[in-house]
Tab-separated table of C-alpha atoms in Angstrom:
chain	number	residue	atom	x	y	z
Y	1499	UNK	CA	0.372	29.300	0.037
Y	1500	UNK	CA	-3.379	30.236	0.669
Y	1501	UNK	CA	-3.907	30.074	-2.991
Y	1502	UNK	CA	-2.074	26.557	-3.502
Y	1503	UNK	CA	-4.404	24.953	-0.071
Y	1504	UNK	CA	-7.099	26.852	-1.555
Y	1505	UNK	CA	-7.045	24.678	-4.797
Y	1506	UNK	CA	-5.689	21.780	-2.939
Y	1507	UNK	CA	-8.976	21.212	-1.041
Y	1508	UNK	CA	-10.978	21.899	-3.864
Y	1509	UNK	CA	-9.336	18.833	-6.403
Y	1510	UNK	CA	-8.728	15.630	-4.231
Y	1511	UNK	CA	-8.685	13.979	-7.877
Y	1512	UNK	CA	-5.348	11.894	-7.090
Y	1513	UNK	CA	-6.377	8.492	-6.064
Y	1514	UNK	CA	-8.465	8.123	-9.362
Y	1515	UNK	CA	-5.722	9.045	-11.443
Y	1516	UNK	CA	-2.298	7.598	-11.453
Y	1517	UNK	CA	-2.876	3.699	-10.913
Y	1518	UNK	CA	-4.385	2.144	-13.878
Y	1519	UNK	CA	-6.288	-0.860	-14.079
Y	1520	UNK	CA	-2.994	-2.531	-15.831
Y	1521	UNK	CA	-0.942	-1.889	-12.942
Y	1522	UNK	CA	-2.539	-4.070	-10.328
Y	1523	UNK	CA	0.369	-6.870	-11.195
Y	1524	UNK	CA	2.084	-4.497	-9.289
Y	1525	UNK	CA	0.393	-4.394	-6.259
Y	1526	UNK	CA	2.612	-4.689	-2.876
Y	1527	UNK	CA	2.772	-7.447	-0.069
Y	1528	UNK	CA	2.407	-5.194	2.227
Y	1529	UNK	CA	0.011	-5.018	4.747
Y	1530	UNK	CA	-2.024	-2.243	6.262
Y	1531	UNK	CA	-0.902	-1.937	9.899
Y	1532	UNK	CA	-1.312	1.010	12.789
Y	1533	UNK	CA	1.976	2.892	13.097
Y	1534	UNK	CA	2.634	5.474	15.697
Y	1535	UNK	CA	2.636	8.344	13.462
Y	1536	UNK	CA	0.104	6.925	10.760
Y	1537	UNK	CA	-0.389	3.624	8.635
Y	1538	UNK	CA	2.207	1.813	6.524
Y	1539	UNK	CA	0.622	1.822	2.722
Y	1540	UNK	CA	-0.094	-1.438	1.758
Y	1541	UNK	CA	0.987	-0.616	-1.950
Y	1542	UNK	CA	1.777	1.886	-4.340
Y	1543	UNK	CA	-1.730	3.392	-4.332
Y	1544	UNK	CA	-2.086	3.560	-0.991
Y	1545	UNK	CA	1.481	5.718	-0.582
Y	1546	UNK	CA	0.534	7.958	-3.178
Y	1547	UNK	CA	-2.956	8.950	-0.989
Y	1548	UNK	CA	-1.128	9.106	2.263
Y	1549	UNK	CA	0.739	11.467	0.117
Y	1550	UNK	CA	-1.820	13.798	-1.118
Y	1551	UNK	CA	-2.980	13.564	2.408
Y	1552	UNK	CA	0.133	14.995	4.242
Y	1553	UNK	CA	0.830	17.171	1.178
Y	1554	UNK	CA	-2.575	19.151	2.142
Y	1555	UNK	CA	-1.974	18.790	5.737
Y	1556	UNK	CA	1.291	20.537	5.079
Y	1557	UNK	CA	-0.279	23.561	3.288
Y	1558	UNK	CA	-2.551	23.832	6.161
Y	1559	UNK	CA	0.321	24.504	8.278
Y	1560	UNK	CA	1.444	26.817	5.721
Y	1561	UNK	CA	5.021	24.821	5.024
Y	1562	UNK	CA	6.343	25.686	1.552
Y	1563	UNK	CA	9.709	23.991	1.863
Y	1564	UNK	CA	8.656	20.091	1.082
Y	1565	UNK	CA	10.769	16.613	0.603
Y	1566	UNK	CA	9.067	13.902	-0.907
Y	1567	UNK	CA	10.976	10.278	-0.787
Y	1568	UNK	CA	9.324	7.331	-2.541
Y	1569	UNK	CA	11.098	3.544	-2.685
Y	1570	UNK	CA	13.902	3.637	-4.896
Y	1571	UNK	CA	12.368	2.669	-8.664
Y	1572	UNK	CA	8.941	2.329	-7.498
Y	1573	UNK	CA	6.026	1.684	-9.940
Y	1574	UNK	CA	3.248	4.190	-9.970
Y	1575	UNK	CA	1.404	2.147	-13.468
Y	1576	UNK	CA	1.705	5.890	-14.853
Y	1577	UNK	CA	2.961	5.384	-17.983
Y	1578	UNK	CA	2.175	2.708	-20.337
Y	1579	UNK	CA	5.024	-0.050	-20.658
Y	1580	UNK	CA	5.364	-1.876	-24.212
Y	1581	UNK	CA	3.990	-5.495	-23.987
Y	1582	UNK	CA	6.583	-8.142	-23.240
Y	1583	UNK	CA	9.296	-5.451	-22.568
Y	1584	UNK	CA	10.913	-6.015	-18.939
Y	1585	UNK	CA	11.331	-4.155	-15.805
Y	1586	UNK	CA	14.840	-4.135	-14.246
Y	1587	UNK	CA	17.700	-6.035	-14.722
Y	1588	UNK	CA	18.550	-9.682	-15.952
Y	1589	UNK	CA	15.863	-11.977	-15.395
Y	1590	UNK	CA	17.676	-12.948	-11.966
Y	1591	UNK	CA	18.303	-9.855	-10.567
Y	1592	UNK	CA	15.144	-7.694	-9.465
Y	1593	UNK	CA	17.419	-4.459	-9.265
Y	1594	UNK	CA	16.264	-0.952	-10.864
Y	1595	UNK	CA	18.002	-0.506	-13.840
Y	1596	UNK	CA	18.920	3.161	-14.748
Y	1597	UNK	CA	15.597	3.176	-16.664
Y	1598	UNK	CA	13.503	2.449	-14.319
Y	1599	UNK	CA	14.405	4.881	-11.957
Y	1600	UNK	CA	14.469	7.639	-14.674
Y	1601	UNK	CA	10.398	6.422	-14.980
Y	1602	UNK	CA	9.685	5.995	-11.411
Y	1603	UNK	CA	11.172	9.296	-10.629
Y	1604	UNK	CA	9.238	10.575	-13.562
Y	1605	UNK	CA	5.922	9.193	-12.774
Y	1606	UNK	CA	6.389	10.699	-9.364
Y	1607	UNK	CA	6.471	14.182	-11.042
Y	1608	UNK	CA	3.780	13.355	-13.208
Y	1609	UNK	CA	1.436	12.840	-10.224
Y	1610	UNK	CA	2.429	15.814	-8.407
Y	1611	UNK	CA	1.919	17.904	-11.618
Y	1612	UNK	CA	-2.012	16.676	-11.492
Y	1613	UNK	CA	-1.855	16.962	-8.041
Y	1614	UNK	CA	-1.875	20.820	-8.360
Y	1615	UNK	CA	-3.110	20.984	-11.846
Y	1616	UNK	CA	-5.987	23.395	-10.945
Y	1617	UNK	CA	-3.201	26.280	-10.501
Y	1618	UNK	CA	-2.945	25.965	-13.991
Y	1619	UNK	CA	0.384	24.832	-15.876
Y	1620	UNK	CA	1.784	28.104	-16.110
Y	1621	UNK	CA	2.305	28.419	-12.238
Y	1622	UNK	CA	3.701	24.678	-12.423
Y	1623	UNK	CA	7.213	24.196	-12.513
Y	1624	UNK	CA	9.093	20.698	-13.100
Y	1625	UNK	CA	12.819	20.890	-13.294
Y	1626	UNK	CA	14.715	17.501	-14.077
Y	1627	UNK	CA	18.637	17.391	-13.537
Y	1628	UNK	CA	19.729	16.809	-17.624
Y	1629	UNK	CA	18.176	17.851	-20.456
Y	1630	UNK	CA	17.916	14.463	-21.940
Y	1631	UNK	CA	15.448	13.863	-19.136
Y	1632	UNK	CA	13.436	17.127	-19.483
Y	1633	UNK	CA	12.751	15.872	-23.319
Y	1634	UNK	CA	11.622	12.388	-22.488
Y	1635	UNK	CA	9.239	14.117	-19.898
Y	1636	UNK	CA	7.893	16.934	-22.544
Y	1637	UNK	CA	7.545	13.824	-25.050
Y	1638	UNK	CA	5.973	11.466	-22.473
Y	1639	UNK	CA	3.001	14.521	-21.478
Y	1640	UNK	CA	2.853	16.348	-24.802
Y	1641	UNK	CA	-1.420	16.633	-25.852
Y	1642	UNK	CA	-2.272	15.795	-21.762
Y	1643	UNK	CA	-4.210	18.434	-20.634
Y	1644	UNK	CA	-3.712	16.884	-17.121
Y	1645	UNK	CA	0.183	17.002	-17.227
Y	1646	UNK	CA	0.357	20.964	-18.129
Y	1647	UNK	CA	3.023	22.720	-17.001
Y	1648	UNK	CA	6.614	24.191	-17.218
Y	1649	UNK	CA	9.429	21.597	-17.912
Y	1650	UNK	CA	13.139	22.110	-17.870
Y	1651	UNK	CA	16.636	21.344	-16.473
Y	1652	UNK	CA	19.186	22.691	-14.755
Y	1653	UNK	CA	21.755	20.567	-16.947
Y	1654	UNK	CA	24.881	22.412	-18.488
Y	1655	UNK	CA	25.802	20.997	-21.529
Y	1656	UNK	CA	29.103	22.009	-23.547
Y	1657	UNK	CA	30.799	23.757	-20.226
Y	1658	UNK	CA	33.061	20.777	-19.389
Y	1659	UNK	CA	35.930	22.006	-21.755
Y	1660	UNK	CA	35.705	25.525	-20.653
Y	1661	UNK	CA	36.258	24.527	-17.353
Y	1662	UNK	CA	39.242	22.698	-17.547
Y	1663	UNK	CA	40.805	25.943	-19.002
Y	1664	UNK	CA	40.536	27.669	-15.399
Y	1665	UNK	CA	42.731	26.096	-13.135
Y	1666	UNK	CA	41.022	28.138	-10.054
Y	1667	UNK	CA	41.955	26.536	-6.701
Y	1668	UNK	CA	38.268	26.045	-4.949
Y	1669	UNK	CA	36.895	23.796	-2.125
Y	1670	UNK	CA	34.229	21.273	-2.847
Y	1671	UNK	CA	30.983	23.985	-2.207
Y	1672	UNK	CA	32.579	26.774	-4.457
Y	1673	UNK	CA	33.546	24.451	-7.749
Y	1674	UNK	CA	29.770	22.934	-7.118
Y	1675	UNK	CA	28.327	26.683	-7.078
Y	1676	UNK	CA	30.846	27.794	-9.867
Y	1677	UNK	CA	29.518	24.953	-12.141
Y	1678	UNK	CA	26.040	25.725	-11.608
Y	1679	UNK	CA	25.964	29.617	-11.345
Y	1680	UNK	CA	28.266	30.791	-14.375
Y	1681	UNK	CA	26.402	33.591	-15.881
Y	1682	UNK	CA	28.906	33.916	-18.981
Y	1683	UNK	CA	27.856	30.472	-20.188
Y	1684	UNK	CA	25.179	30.540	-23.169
Y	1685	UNK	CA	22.820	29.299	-20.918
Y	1686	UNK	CA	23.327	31.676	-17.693
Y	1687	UNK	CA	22.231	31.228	-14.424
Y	1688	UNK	CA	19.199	28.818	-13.603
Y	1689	UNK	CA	15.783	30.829	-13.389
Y	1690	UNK	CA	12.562	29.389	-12.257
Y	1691	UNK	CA	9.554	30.904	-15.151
Y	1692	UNK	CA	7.844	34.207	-13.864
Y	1693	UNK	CA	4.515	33.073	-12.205
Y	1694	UNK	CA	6.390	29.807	-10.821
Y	1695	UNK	CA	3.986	29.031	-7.810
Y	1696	UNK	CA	4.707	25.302	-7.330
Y	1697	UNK	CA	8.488	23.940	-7.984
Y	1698	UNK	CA	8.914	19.906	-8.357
Y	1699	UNK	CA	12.464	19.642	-8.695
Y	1700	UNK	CA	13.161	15.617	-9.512
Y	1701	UNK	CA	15.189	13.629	-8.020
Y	1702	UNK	CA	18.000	16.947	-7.045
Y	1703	UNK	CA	21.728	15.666	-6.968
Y	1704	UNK	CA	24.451	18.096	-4.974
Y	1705	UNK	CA	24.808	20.558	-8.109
Y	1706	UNK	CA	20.360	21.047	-8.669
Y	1707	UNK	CA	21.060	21.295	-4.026
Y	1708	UNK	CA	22.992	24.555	-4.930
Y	1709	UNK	CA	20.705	26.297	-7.693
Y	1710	UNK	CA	17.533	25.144	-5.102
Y	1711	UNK	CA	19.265	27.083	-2.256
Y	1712	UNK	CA	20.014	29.973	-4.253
Y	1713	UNK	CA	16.370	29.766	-5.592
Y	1714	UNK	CA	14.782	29.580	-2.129
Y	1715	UNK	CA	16.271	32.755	-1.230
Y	1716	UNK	CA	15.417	34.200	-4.133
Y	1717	UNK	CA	11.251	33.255	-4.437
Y	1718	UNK	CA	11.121	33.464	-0.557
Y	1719	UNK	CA	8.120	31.334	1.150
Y	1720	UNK	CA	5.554	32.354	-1.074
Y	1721	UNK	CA	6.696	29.715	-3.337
Y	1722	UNK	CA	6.286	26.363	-2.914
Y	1723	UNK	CA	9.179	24.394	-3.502
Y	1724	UNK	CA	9.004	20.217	-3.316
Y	1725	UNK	CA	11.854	18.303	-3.513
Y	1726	UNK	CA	11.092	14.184	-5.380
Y	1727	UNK	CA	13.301	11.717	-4.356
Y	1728	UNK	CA	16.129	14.100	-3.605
Y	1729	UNK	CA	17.516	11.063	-1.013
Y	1730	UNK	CA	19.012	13.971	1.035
Y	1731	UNK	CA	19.878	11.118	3.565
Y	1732	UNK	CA	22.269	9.952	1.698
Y	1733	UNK	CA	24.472	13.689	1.385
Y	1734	UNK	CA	27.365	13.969	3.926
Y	1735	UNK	CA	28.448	17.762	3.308
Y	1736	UNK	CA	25.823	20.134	1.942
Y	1737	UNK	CA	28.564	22.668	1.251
Y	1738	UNK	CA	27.747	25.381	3.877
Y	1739	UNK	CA	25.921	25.709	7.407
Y	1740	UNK	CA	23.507	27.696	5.682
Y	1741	UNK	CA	22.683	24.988	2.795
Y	1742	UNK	CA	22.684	21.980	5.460
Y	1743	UNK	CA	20.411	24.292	7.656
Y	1744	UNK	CA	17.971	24.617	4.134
Y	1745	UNK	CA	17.854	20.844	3.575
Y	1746	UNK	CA	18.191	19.096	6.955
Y	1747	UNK	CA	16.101	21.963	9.066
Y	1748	UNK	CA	13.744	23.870	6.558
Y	1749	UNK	CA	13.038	21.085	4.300
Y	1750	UNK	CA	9.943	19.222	5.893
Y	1751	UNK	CA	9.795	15.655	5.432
Y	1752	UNK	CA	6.322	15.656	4.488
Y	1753	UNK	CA	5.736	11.668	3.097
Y	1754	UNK	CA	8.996	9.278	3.239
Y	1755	UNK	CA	8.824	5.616	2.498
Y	1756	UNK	CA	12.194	4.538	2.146
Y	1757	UNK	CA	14.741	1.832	2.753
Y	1758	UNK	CA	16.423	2.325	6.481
Y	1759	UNK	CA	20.249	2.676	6.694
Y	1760	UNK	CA	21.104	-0.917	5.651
Y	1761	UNK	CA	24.344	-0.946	7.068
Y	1762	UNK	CA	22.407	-1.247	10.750
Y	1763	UNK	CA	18.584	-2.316	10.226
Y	1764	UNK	CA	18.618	-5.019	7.182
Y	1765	UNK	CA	15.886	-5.133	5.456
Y	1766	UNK	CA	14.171	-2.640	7.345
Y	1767	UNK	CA	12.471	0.582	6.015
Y	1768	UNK	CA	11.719	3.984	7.093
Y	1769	UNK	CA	8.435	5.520	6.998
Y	1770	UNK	CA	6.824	9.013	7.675
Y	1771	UNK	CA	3.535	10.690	6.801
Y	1772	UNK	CA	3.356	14.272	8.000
Y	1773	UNK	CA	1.643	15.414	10.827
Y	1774	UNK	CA	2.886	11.706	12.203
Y	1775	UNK	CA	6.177	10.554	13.804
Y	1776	UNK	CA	8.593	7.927	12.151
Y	1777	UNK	CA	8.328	4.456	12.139
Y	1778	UNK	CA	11.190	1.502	11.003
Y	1779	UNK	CA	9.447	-1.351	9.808
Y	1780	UNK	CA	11.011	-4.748	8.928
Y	1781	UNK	CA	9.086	-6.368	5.989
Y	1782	UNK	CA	9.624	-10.045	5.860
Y	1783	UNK	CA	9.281	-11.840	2.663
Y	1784	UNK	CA	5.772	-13.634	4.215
Y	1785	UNK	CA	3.556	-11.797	6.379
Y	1786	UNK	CA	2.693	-8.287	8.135
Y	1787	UNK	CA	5.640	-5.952	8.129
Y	1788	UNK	CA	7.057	-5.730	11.895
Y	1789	UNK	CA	7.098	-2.328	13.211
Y	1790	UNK	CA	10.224	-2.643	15.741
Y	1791	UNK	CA	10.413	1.517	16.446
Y	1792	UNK	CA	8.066	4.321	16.264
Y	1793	UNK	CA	8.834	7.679	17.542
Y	1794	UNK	CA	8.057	11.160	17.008
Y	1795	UNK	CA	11.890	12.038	15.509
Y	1796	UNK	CA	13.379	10.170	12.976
Y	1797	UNK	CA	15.623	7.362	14.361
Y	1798	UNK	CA	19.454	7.852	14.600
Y	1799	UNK	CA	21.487	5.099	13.276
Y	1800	UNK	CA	22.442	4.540	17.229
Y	1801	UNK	CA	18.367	3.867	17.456
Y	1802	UNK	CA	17.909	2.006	14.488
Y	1803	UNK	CA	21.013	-0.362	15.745
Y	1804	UNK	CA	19.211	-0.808	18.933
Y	1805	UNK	CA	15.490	-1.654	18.040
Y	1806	UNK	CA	17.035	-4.276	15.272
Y	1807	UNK	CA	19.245	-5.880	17.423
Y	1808	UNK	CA	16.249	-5.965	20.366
Y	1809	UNK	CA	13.863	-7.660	17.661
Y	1810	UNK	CA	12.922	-11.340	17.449
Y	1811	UNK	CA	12.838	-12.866	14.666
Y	1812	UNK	CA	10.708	-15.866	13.645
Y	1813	UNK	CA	11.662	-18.550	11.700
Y	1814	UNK	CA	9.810	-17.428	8.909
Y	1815	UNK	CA	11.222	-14.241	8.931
Y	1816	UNK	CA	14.701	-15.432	8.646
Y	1817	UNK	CA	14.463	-15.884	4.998
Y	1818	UNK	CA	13.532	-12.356	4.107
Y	1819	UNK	CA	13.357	-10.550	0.688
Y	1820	UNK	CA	15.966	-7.807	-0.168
Y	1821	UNK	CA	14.709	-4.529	1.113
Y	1822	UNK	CA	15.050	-3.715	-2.566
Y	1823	UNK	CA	12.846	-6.419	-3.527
Y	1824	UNK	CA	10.185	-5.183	-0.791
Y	1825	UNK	CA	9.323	-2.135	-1.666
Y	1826	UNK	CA	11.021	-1.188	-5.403
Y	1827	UNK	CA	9.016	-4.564	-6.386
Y	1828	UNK	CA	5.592	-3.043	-6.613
């Protein structure tokens, strides 16, 4: 960890790098307001140096277990889009297509790969969840001397057959650690690269949840190990009191900027920048977001129900964007 803060504070190289002059079309409606535990980024550029910002504060503190959440298919103007070809879905519909979260999720990884770039790429580690998504990466940053590192998966490919043949009777944490942990398959086991000293694993699913647990035992603290949009929010059973204890205790949210539960705070979003406490924020479609909570824990879905419900809303506000639309739309 010294060595990673060490070369963290030298290179603060970020905010120069990822937005290019193309993506400004992108640029969010959001403004720049004071929060309780920091500032709500104002776009896409702004988020990614809040970022950097409680990435290094982290190291200070010496935290090697991170979780990173960006808006769902954000656009970080990494990689170069083809003129006249679209972003999302029908011309109507503003949604992230499959696509364009692959790319956002991507371009996330990209940045954090130049974030610690000066560790050189053979301490960097970038693990993707299928292989077909490993390739498009090692296509995407072949001949970029800034985007050197280790790329891989954790994807199992010609196992489903041979699985069908066991007829093992195993609860939902065992047939997830089975699948991911067979060591008679071709493949074997998952392995991070000897001299791994930085692991991005992108946008983890339940399955990569199990080979990161296993790995975090295995590398101890000495390794840093950052979860990208691994939306462990949305997980109901991690399996085992020691795997929830991993990802809901040991985990640090270090930088979230995400939609808030949906189901209670419409069009409201969730935002975090380590050292700082939690904010939810509704962003209406004209105008300065509305911070209606801050606090030093994030809110509970009781809390979130609460502050929305105790909000006013102005007639402007009442016809808001989707929260979609608010923050995926940069």
């Amino acid at each position: 960890i010294d060595r990673l803060l060490l070369f963290f504070c030298l290179v603060c190289r970020l905010n120069s790098f990822f937005i290019r002059q193309a993506s400004s079309k992108y640029s969010s409606s959001l403004y720049m307001i004071s929060l309780g535990g920091g500032e709500l980024p104002r776009d896409v550029k702004e988020a990614v140096s809040q970022c950097r910002t409680s990435v290094q504060n982290a190291l200070q503190n010496r935290m090697s277990r991170m979780d990173i959440e960006m808006p769902v298919g954000a656009k970080f103007g990494v990689e170069k889009i083809s003129k006249g070809k679209k972003i999302g879905g029908d011309e109507d519909d503003n949604t992230p297509t499959r696509e364009d979260l692959d790319r956002s999720d991507r371009e996330l990884a990209r940045i954090f790969v130049d974030m610690f770039q000066p560790l050189g790429g053979d301490h960097i580690s970038v693990i993707f969840n299928e292989d077909n998504l490993s390739q498009q990466a090692l296509k995407r940053w072949k001949g970029d001397s800034s985007a050197t590192c280790k790329i891989m998966s954790t994807g199992r490919r010609g196992r489903a057959k041979e699985k069908k043949k066991k007829k093992k009777a195993m609860g939902f944490a065992a047939k997830l650690e089975d699948e991911v942990s067979d060591e008679d398959s071709p493949r074997g086991a998952f392995q991070l690269p000897d001299g791994t000293e930085v692991a991005l694993f992108v946008a983890p699913g339940p399955n990569e949840l199990i080979v990161i647990e296993k790995l975090c035992k295995e590398v101890g603290m000495e390794t840093l190990v950052v979860l990208l949009n691994a939306r462990l929010s949305k997980i109901d059973n991690f399996g085992t009191n020691s795997a929830n204890t991993l990802f809901t205790k040991e985990f640090e949210p270090v930088f979230h900027l995400r939609a808030a539960p949906q189901e209670v705070a419409p069009d409201c979003l969730l935002h975090r920048s380590y050292p700082g406490g939690w904010s939810l924020a509704r962003k209406p479609k004209v105008g300065q977001p509305k911070v209606i909570l801050s606090q030093a824990e994030i809110p509970t879905l009781e809390e979130c129900v609460a502050a929305y419900e105790s909000m006013e809303l102005g007639n402007i506000e009442k016809g808001v964007e989707t929260v979609i639309d608010n923050i995926s739309g940069w």
